Tab-separated table of C-alpha atoms in Angstrom:
chain	number	residue	atom	x	y	z
A	115	MET	CA	-25.779	8.728	19.439
A	116	LYS	CA	-23.922	6.160	21.307
A	117	LYS	CA	-25.416	3.442	19.064
A	118	LEU	CA	-23.790	5.551	15.637
A	119	LEU	CA	-20.276	5.717	17.538
A	120	TYR	CA	-19.810	1.992	18.515
A	121	ASN	CA	-20.770	1.496	14.735
A	122	LEU	CA	-18.650	4.119	13.380
A	123	ILE	CA	-15.930	2.850	15.697
A	124	LEU	CA	-16.168	-0.969	14.440
A	125	GLY	CA	-17.533	0.040	11.384
A	126	GLY	CA	-13.502	2.092	11.193
A	127	LEU	CA	-11.637	-1.079	13.232
A	128	ALA	CA	-12.862	-3.489	9.867
A	129	ILE	CA	-12.035	-1.284	7.499
A	130	SER	CA	-8.724	-0.491	9.060
A	131	MET	CA	-8.018	-3.842	9.112
A	132	THR	CA	-8.879	-4.669	5.541
A	133	SER	CA	-7.032	-2.247	4.178
A	134	CYS	CA	-3.809	-2.413	6.345
A	135	LEU	CA	-4.002	-6.014	5.847
A	136	ARG	CA	-4.216	-6.172	2.681
A	137	ASP	CA	-0.781	-4.028	2.279
A	138	ASP	CA	1.171	-6.591	4.722
A	139	GLU	CA	2.355	-9.572	3.067
A	140	ASN	CA	0.978	-11.745	6.490
A	141	PHE	CA	-2.305	-10.497	5.483
A	142	THR	CA	-4.911	-12.892	6.996
A	143	ASN	CA	-8.527	-12.819	5.510
A	144	PHE	CA	-11.287	-12.280	8.021
A	145	GLN	CA	-13.437	-12.538	6.112
A	146	GLY	CA	-14.500	-15.863	6.800
A	147	VAL	CA	-14.494	-15.277	11.068
A	148	GLY	CA	-17.971	-16.228	13.007
A	149	ALA	CA	-19.806	-13.777	15.172
A	150	VAL	CA	-19.562	-12.589	19.441
A	151	ALA	CA	-21.645	-11.483	21.586
A	152	GLU	CA	-20.695	-9.183	23.931
A	153	ILE	CA	-21.716	-6.673	25.840
A	154	PRO	CA	-19.507	-2.810	24.847
A	155	SER	CA	-18.971	-1.025	27.362
A	156	SER	CA	-17.099	-3.354	28.756
A	157	ALA	CA	-14.214	-3.592	26.266
A	158	PHE	CA	-15.118	0.787	26.088
A	159	TYR	CA	-13.962	1.019	29.621
A	160	GLY	CA	-13.703	-2.354	31.394
A	161	ILE	CA	-15.832	-4.682	33.224
A	162	GLU	CA	-16.493	-3.052	36.814
A	163	TYR	CA	-18.532	0.237	36.158
A	164	ASN	CA	-19.593	2.886	39.598
A	165	GLN	CA	-22.748	3.377	38.361
A	166	GLY	CA	-24.018	6.524	41.793
A	167	LEU	CA	-27.479	6.824	42.305
A	168	PRO	CA	-29.290	9.575	44.163
A	169	ILE	CA	-31.877	9.657	46.990
A	170	GLN	CA	-35.235	9.609	46.169
A	171	THR	CA	-37.962	7.335	45.626
A	172	ALA	CA	-37.995	6.924	41.602
A	173	PRO	CA	-35.858	3.997	40.507
A	174	THR	CA	-33.232	5.177	38.713
A	175	ASN	CA	-33.315	4.283	35.087
A	176	TYR	CA	-29.622	2.477	33.601
A	177	SER	CA	-29.287	0.622	30.432
A	178	PHE	CA	-26.306	-0.551	28.821
A	179	ASP	CA	-25.683	-2.087	25.110
A	180	VAL	CA	-25.501	-5.650	23.540
A	181	ASN	CA	-23.084	-5.545	19.914
A	182	ILE	CA	-23.196	-8.508	17.225
A	183	ALA	CA	-18.816	-8.662	17.454
A	184	SER	CA	-18.874	-9.986	12.848
A	185	PRO	CA	-17.178	-9.086	9.835
A	186	THR	CA	-20.358	-7.664	8.775
A	187	PRO	CA	-24.009	-7.851	10.713
A	188	PRO	CA	-25.814	-10.406	10.781
A	189	THR	CA	-28.497	-11.195	8.146
A	190	GLN	CA	-30.851	-12.661	11.125
A	191	ASP	CA	-32.145	-11.711	14.786
A	192	VAL	CA	-29.781	-13.145	16.897
A	193	THR	CA	-31.654	-13.711	20.468
A	194	VAL	CA	-29.310	-12.684	23.039
A	195	THR	CA	-29.779	-14.698	26.557
A	196	LEU	CA	-28.092	-12.767	29.724
A	197	SER	CA	-28.242	-13.785	33.337
A	198	ILE	CA	-27.214	-12.314	37.951
A	199	ASP	CA	-24.432	-15.227	38.380
A	200	GLN	CA	-22.952	-14.772	41.799
A	201	ALA	CA	-20.404	-16.699	40.200
A	202	THR	CA	-19.549	-14.427	38.165
A	203	LEU	CA	-19.147	-11.650	40.904
A	204	ASP	CA	-17.149	-14.112	43.126
A	205	ALA	CA	-14.608	-14.673	40.401
A	206	TYR	CA	-14.392	-11.063	39.728
A	207	ASN	CA	-13.278	-10.447	43.744
A	208	THR	CA	-10.573	-13.353	43.698
A	209	ALA	CA	-9.111	-11.760	40.916
A	210	ASN	CA	-9.401	-8.020	42.250
A	211	GLU	CA	-8.977	-8.330	45.606
A	212	THR	CA	-12.544	-7.455	45.770
A	213	SER	CA	-15.481	-7.859	47.978
A	214	TYR	CA	-18.736	-7.001	46.963
A	215	THR	CA	-21.857	-7.868	47.903
A	216	LEU	CA	-24.533	-9.657	45.333
A	217	LEU	CA	-27.645	-6.519	45.641
A	218	PRO	CA	-30.657	-8.108	46.527
A	219	ALA	CA	-33.288	-8.802	44.211
A	220	THR	CA	-36.027	-6.142	45.918
A	221	LEU	CA	-33.711	-2.964	45.363
A	222	TYR	CA	-33.338	-3.566	40.953
A	223	GLN	CA	-35.691	-4.269	38.540
A	224	VAL	CA	-34.984	-5.783	35.438
A	225	SER	CA	-37.813	-5.832	32.406
A	226	SER	CA	-36.455	-8.802	30.684
A	227	LEU	CA	-32.642	-10.487	29.512
A	228	THR	CA	-33.052	-11.135	26.140
A	229	ALA	CA	-32.290	-9.298	24.098
A	230	THR	CA	-33.491	-9.027	20.241
A	231	VAL	CA	-29.945	-8.335	17.837
A	232	LYS	CA	-32.496	-7.153	14.679
A	233	ALA	CA	-30.903	-8.841	11.330
A	234	GLY	CA	-28.711	-5.796	9.956
A	235	SER	CA	-28.598	-3.942	13.535
A	236	ARG	CA	-26.149	-5.040	16.053
A	237	LEU	CA	-27.025	-3.532	18.817
A	238	ALA	CA	-29.880	-3.830	21.354
A	239	PRO	CA	-30.233	-2.964	25.350
A	240	ILE	CA	-30.796	-4.368	28.511
A	241	ASN	CA	-33.259	-1.980	31.127
A	242	LEU	CA	-32.549	-1.815	34.388
A	243	SER	CA	-33.253	0.349	37.325
A	244	PHE	CA	-32.933	0.462	41.349
A	245	PHE	CA	-33.938	1.819	43.556
A	246	SER	CA	-32.445	4.177	46.979
A	247	GLY	CA	-35.233	5.744	48.268
A	248	ALA	CA	-36.195	5.063	51.596
A	249	ASP	CA	-39.098	3.264	51.441
A	250	LYS	CA	-36.362	0.515	50.236
A	251	VAL	CA	-32.897	1.919	52.042
A	252	PRO	CA	-33.619	3.533	54.843
A	253	ASP	CA	-29.983	3.359	55.663
A	254	PRO	CA	-27.820	4.916	52.877
A	255	THR	CA	-24.449	4.128	55.376
A	256	ALA	CA	-25.701	0.413	55.058
A	257	TYR	CA	-25.618	-0.011	52.190
A	258	ASN	CA	-23.201	1.439	51.023
A	259	ASP	CA	-20.715	-0.554	53.799
A	260	ALA	CA	-21.862	-3.583	52.004
A	261	GLU	CA	-20.306	-2.055	48.641
A	262	TYR	CA	-23.546	-3.941	46.386
A	263	ALA	CA	-22.645	-4.605	42.763
A	264	LEU	CA	-24.863	-6.737	40.422
A	265	PRO	CA	-23.397	-9.096	38.012
A	266	VAL	CA	-24.181	-9.637	34.778
A	267	LYS	CA	-22.832	-12.144	32.502
A	268	ILE	CA	-24.206	-13.069	28.140
A	269	THR	CA	-24.508	-17.084	29.270
A	270	SER	CA	-25.688	-17.906	24.961
A	271	ALA	CA	-27.180	-15.995	21.832
A	272	SER	CA	-28.423	-18.039	18.390
A	273	ASN	CA	-28.241	-18.961	15.480
A	274	ASN	CA	-24.103	-19.854	16.478
A	275	VAL	CA	-22.972	-16.505	18.097
A	276	ALA	CA	-19.707	-18.382	20.580
A	277	VAL	CA	-20.499	-15.719	23.624
A	278	SER	CA	-17.325	-13.135	24.573
A	279	SER	CA	-14.483	-14.772	26.108
A	280	ASN	CA	-13.008	-11.115	27.555
A	281	PHE	CA	-16.425	-9.218	27.287
A	282	GLY	CA	-19.856	-11.512	27.602
A	283	THR	CA	-19.632	-9.956	31.716
A	284	LYS	CA	-20.541	-6.161	33.363
A	285	ILE	CA	-19.822	-5.871	37.757
A	286	ILE	CA	-22.130	-2.969	37.556
A	287	VAL	CA	-21.184	-1.611	41.385
A	288	LEU	CA	-23.611	0.600	43.289
A	289	LYS	CA	-23.248	3.515	45.578
A	290	ILE	CA	-25.602	6.001	46.848
A	291	LYS	CA	-25.160	9.185	46.287
A	292	ASN	CA	-26.472	12.662	48.163
A	293	GLN	CA	-26.372	16.138	45.508
A	294	TYR	CA	-23.098	17.397	48.315
A	295	ASP	CA	-21.166	13.619	48.293
A	296	GLY	CA	-18.041	13.977	45.703
A	297	ASP	CA	-14.222	15.037	46.017
A	298	TYR	CA	-13.948	18.056	47.100
A	299	ARG	CA	-9.464	20.604	47.756
A	300	SER	CA	-9.809	21.932	51.806
A	301	VAL	CA	-7.786	24.555	52.547
A	302	GLY	CA	-7.881	26.315	55.805
A	303	THR	CA	-5.827	27.282	59.184
A	304	PHE	CA	-5.972	25.034	62.109
A	305	ASN	CA	-5.031	28.547	65.300
A	306	HIS	CA	-2.794	26.043	68.041
A	307	PRO	CA	-2.742	27.833	71.304
A	308	THR	CA	0.724	26.879	71.931
A	309	ALA	CA	2.552	25.235	68.309
A	310	GLY	CA	0.426	27.783	66.654
A	311	THR	CA	-0.777	28.760	63.127
A	312	ARG	CA	-0.318	25.947	60.368
A	313	THR	CA	-2.180	25.652	57.043
A	314	ILE	CA	-4.411	23.080	56.092
A	315	ASP	CA	-4.677	22.586	52.325
A	316	LYS	CA	-6.148	18.507	51.095
A	317	ASN	CA	-8.125	16.583	49.474
A	318	LYS	CA	-10.975	15.093	51.220
A	319	THR	CA	-13.882	12.571	50.045
A	320	LEU	CA	-17.306	14.534	51.301
A	321	SER	CA	-20.062	10.612	51.575
A	322	THR	CA	-22.567	10.626	52.150
A	323	ILE	CA	-25.015	9.979	54.946
A	324	ASN	CA	-28.739	10.185	53.681
A	325	ALA	CA	-30.357	12.769	51.757
A	326	THR	CA	-28.322	16.134	53.957
A	327	THR	CA	-25.233	14.716	55.632
A	328	VAL	CA	-22.392	13.759	54.266
A	329	GLN	CA	-18.804	12.589	56.498
A	330	THR	CA	-15.399	13.946	55.797
A	331	GLU	CA	-11.786	14.444	57.790
A	332	TYR	CA	-11.477	16.526	60.818
A	333	ALA	CA	-9.857	19.629	60.055
A	334	ASP	CA	-6.464	17.248	59.368
A	335	LEU	CA	-5.861	14.684	62.342
A	336	GLY	CA	-6.284	12.196	60.182
A	337	THR	CA	-8.972	10.308	59.055
A	338	ALA	CA	-9.931	8.428	62.223
A	339	ALA	CA	-10.928	11.856	63.378
A	340	GLN	CA	-14.213	12.339	61.429
A	341	MET	CA	-17.666	15.112	61.142
A	342	TRP	CA	-20.768	14.482	59.798
A	343	LEU	CA	-21.874	18.093	57.731
A	344	GLY	CA	-25.411	18.792	57.621
A	345	VAL	CA	-26.796	20.728	55.035
A	346	ASN	CA	-30.184	22.616	56.603
A	347	PRO	CA	-32.671	23.675	54.549
A	348	ASP	CA	-31.563	27.799	54.889
A	349	ASN	CA	-27.791	26.360	53.852
A	350	THR	CA	-25.781	26.433	56.735
A	351	VAL	CA	-24.167	24.189	57.923
A	352	THR	CA	-24.368	21.370	61.544
A	353	LEU	CA	-21.289	20.027	62.223
A	354	THR	CA	-20.977	16.869	64.372
A	355	PRO	CA	-18.191	15.491	65.745
A	356	LYS	CA	-17.739	11.808	65.171
A	357	GLY	CA	-15.242	8.776	65.908
A	358	THR	CA	-11.549	10.841	67.242
A	359	ALA	CA	-12.139	14.226	66.587
A	360	SER	CA	-12.879	16.051	69.590
A	361	ALA	CA	-16.786	15.950	71.193
A	362	ALA	CA	-16.638	19.154	73.120
A	363	THR	CA	-16.407	20.945	70.066
A	364	VAL	CA	-18.832	23.753	69.220
A	365	GLN	CA	-19.428	26.078	66.071
A	366	PHE	CA	-19.172	29.685	65.035
A	367	GLY	CA	-18.981	32.258	62.832
A	368	VAL	CA	-20.559	31.291	59.453
A	369	ASN	CA	-20.921	27.788	59.000
A	370	LYS	CA	-22.742	27.218	55.953
A	371	TYR	CA	-22.910	25.326	52.662
A	372	ASP	CA	-22.492	27.811	49.064
A	373	PRO	CA	-24.834	26.050	46.165
A	374	ALA	CA	-23.346	28.272	43.353
A	375	THR	CA	-19.640	27.380	43.880
A	376	HIS	CA	-20.503	24.472	45.961
A	377	ALA	CA	-18.775	25.102	48.966
A	378	PHE	CA	-18.375	24.427	52.267
A	379	THR	CA	-17.716	27.969	55.138
A	380	LEU	CA	-16.873	25.849	57.957
A	381	ASN	CA	-15.799	27.553	61.499
A	382	TYR	CA	-15.750	25.600	64.464
A	383	LYS	CA	-12.892	24.551	67.581
A	384	TYR	CA	-12.882	22.277	70.472
A	385	ALA	CA	-10.897	22.778	73.631
A	386	GLY	CA	-7.397	21.055	74.657
A	387	ALA	CA	-4.506	22.265	77.369
A	388	GLY	CA	-3.489	25.959	76.820
A	389	GLY	CA	-6.259	26.709	74.931
A	390	ASP	CA	-9.321	26.314	72.417
A	391	ARG	CA	-7.742	24.404	69.188
A	392	VAL	CA	-9.913	26.749	66.555
A	393	ILE	CA	-9.527	25.743	62.667
A	394	SER	CA	-10.886	27.929	59.654
A	395	GLU	CA	-12.200	25.834	56.494
A	396	VAL	CA	-13.773	26.341	52.701
A	397	ILE	CA	-14.284	23.033	51.515
A	398	THR	CA	-14.642	23.456	47.766
A	399	LEU	CA	-16.017	20.927	44.758
A	400	LYS	CA	-12.791	19.362	42.741
């Protein structure tokens, strides 16, 4: 389906450009334009691509296509050679003020960095595998903090096919995510013994700590106050305060995760001057 979409778009653009330009007094004939090797997903979705990896023993397989852009499909096989290129990543970091780190070679596998686009065709795949199981990544938090990325660059193409200067690279940014990781909406109340009750209604991001635990903001006390939410086998939730959140936090009532609604129901409190601060919130996947 993806290949069909690319071909339809490329063909449609060619027909559209030709028919429109021929009606224009400034018509330019593109029939003599040479062929260019490119990564079409970089043209469609941008050079940076975010890939979430589940925590599992089996590798996560990922592929993308190289394309030969030309007025007509090539009449002979074209060999496209790629590389994992640190300089590409360095240049991208500088241009975009990012700080991605090259993914260690032990954490991925490439079946081949050479693709052959057959005569009469335009596309050929590059296949990769990424490792994110506990045997390779014992600490998903450290993995995510490292901001790993894999920079892939087309270095050459055979038969006088040029390499695209705009879409000849792809930066695959990798994050490990458990099933609870994501963007949520928190709705609830914060009851203060002297200041009264205020409403909690805000977005929260739940980030992977390990296979069963995520981290997010504690109540509505700002990003310095954090909590870990560990989902137990019976879907009850264990809350662990982190950062500036009160270490004396106590859970009460219902604390659970509902896999059907993807929602955390939390009830917790901590002591302070004048009495307990009592928080009740439901954090639901957006």
